[in-house]
PDB file of C-alpha atoms and ligand atoms in Angstrom:
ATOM      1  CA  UNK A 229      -4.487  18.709 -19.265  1.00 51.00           C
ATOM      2  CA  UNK A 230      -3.501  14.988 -18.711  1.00 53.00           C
ATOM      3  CA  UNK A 231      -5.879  12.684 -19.860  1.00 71.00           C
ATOM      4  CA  UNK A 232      -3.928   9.642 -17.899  1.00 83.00           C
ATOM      5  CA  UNK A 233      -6.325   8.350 -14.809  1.00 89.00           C
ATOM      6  CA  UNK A 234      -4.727  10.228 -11.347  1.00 95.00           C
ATOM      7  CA  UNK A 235      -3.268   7.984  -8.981  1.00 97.00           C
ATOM      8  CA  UNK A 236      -5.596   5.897  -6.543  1.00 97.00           C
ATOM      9  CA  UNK A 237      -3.389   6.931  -3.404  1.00 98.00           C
ATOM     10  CA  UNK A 238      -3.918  10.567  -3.589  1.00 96.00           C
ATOM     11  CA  UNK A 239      -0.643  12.307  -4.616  1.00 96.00           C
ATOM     12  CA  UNK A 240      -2.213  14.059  -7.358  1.00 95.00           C
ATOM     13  CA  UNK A 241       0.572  12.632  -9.566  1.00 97.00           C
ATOM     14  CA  UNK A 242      -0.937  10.201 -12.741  1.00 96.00           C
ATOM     15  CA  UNK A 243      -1.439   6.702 -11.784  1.00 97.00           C
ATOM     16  CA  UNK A 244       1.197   6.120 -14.631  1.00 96.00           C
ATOM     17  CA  UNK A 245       4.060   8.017 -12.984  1.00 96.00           C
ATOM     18  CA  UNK A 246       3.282   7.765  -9.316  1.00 97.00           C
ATOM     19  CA  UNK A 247       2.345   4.365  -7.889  1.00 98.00           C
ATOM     20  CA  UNK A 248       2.159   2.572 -11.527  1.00 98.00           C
ATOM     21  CA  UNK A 249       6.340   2.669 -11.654  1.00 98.00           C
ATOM     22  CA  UNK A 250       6.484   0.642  -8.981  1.00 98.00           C
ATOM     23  CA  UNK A 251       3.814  -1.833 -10.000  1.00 98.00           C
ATOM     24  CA  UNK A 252       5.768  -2.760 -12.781  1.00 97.00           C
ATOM     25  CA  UNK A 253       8.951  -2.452 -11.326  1.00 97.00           C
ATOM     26  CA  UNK A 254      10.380   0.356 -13.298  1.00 97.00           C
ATOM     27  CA  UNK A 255      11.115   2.018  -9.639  1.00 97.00           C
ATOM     28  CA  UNK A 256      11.025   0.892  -6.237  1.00 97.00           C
ATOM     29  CA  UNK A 257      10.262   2.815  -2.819  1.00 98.00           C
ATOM     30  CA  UNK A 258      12.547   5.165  -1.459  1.00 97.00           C
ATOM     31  CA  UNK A 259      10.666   5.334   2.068  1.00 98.00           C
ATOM     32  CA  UNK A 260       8.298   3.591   3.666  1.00 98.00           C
ATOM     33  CA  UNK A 261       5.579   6.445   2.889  1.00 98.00           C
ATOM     34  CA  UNK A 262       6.152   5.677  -0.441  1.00 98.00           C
ATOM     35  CA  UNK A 263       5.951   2.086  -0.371  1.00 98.00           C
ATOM     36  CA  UNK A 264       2.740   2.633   1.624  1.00 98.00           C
ATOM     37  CA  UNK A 265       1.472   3.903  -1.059  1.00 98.00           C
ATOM     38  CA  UNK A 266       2.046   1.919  -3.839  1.00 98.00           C
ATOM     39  CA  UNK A 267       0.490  -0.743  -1.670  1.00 98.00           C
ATOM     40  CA  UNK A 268      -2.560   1.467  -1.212  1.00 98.00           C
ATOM     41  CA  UNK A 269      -2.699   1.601  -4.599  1.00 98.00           C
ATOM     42  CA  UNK A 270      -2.073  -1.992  -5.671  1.00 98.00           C
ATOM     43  CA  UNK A 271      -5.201  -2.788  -3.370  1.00 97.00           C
ATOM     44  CA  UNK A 272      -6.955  -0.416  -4.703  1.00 97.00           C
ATOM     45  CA  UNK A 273      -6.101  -1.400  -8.639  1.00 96.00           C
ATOM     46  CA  UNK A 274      -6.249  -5.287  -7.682  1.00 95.00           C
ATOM     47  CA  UNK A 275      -2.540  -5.625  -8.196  1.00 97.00           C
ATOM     48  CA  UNK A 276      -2.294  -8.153  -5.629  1.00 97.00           C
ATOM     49  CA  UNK A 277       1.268  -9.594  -7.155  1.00 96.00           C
ATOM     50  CA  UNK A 278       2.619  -5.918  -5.683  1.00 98.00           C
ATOM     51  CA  UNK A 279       1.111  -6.381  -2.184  1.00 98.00           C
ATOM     52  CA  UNK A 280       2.572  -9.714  -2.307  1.00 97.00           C
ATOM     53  CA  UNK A 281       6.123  -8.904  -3.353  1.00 97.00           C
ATOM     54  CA  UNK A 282       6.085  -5.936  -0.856  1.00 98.00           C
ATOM     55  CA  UNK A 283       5.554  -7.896   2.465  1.00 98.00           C
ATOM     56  CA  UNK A 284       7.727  -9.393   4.517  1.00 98.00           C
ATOM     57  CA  UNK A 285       8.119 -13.189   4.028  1.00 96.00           C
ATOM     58  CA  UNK A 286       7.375 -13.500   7.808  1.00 97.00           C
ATOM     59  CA  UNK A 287       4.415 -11.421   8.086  1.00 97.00           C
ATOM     60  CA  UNK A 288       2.633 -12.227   4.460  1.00 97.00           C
ATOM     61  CA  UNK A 289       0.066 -14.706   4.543  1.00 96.00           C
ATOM     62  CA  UNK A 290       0.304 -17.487   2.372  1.00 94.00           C
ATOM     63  CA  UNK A 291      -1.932 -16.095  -0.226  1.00 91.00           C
ATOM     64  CA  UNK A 292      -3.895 -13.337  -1.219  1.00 93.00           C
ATOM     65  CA  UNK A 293      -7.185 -13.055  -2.445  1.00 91.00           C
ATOM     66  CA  UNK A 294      -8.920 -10.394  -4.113  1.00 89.00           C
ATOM     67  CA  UNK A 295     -12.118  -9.114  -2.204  1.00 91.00           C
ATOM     68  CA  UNK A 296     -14.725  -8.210  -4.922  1.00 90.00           C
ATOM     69  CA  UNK A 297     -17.645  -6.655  -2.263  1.00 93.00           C
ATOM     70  CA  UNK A 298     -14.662  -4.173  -1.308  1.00 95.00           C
ATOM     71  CA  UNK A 299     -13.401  -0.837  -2.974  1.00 96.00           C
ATOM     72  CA  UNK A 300     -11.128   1.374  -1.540  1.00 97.00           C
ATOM     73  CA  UNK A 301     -12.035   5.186  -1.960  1.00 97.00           C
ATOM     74  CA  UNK A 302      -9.213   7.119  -0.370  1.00 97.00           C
ATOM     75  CA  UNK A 303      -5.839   7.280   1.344  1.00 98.00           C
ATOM     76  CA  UNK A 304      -4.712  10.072   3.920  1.00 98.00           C
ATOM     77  CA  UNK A 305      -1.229   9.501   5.724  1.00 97.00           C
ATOM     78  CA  UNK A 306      -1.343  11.297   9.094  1.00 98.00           C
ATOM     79  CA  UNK A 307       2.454  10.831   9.700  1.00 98.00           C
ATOM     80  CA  UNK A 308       5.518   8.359   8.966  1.00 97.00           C
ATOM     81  CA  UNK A 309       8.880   8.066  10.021  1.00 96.00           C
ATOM     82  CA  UNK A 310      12.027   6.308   9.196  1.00 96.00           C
ATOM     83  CA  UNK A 311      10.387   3.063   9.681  1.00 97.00           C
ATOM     84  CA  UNK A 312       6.768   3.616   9.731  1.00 98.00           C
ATOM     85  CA  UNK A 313       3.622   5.055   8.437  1.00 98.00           C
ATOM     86  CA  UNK A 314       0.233   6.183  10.243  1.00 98.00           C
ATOM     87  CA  UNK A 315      -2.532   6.290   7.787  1.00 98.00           C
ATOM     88  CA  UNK A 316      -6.566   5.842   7.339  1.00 98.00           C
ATOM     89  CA  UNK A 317      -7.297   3.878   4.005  1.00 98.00           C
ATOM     90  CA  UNK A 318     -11.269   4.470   3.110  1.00 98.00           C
ATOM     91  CA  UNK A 319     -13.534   2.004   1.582  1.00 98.00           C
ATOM     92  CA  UNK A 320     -16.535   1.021   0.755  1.00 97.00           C
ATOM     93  CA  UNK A 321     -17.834  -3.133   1.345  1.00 96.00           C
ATOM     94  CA  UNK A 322     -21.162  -3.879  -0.193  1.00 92.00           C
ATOM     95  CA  UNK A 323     -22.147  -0.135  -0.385  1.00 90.00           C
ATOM     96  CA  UNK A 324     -21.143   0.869   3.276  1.00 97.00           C
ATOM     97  CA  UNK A 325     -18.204   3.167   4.085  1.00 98.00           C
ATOM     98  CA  UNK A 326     -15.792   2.127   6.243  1.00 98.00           C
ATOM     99  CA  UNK A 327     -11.999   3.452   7.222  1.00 98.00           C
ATOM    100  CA  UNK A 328      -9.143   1.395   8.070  1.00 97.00           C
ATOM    101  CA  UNK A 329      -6.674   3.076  10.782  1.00 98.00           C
ATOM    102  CA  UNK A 330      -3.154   1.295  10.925  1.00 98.00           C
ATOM    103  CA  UNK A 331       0.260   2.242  12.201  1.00 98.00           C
ATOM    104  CA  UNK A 332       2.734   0.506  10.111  1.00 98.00           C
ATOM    105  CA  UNK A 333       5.571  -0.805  10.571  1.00 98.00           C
ATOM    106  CA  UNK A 334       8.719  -1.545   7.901  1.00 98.00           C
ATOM    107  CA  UNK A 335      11.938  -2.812   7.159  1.00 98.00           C
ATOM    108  CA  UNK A 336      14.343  -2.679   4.839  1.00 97.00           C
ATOM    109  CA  UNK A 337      15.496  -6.587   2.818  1.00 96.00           C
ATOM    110  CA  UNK A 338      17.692  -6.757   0.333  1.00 94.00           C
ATOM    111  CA  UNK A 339      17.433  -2.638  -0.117  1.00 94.00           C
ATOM    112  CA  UNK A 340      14.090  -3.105  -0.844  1.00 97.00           C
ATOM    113  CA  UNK A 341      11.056  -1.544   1.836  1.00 98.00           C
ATOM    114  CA  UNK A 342       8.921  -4.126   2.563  1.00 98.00           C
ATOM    115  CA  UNK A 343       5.578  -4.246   5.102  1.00 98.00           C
ATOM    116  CA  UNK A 344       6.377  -6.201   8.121  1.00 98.00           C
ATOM    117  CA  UNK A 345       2.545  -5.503  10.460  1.00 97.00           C
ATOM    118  CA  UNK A 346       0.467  -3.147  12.219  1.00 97.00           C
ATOM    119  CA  UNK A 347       2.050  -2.015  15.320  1.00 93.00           C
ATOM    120  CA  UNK A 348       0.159  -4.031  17.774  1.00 83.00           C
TER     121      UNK A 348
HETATM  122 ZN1  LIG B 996       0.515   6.845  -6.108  1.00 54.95          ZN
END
């Protein structure tokens, strides 16, 4: 039995060697799914520095701020593909529970996965 805190996005893996590798750069993502997730994950751990890093300069707004009345509860990917990812992200603002539903999209920069948007 692992005492080491399971990862926020889901996998059942510890936060330590799922999404935490890439947070500190020891790894990067080998699909979008998985760079999905580690973005799930930085939200949910406040590792904003990740989101950042992992969106396209294009798309990423100028800066990002963390969101104290919101907590994110839960990931569930319905689907990806070679350059996407359908998922519903739960959370929780001020005590109410809401669900985000995005389809999104990704490229590949450098041979690095980043976020470019939701599919409109
Ligand atoms: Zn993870």
């Amino acid at each position: 039995m692992s005492l080491q805190p399971s990862c926020p996005c889901g996998s059942g893996a510890s936060y330590d060697a799922c999404c935490g590798r890439l947070h500190r750069g020891a790894a990067l993502a080998g699909t979008p799914e998985e760079l999905m997730r580690s973005r799930y994950a930085a939200y949910a751990v406040g590792d904003l520095d990740h989101v950042f890093r992992t969106w396209h300069p294009r798309t990423r707004p100028d800066d990002l701020a963390p969101d104290p009345g919101l907590t994110w509860t839960g990931l569930e990917i319905l689907g990806s593909g070679a350059d996407w990812v359908e998922f519903v992200a739960s959370y929780e603002r001020d005590g109410a529970p809401g669900q985000l539903h995005e389809h999104s999209l990704f490229e590949q920069r450098g041979g690095r996965w980043v976020y470019v948007s939701a599919r409109p």
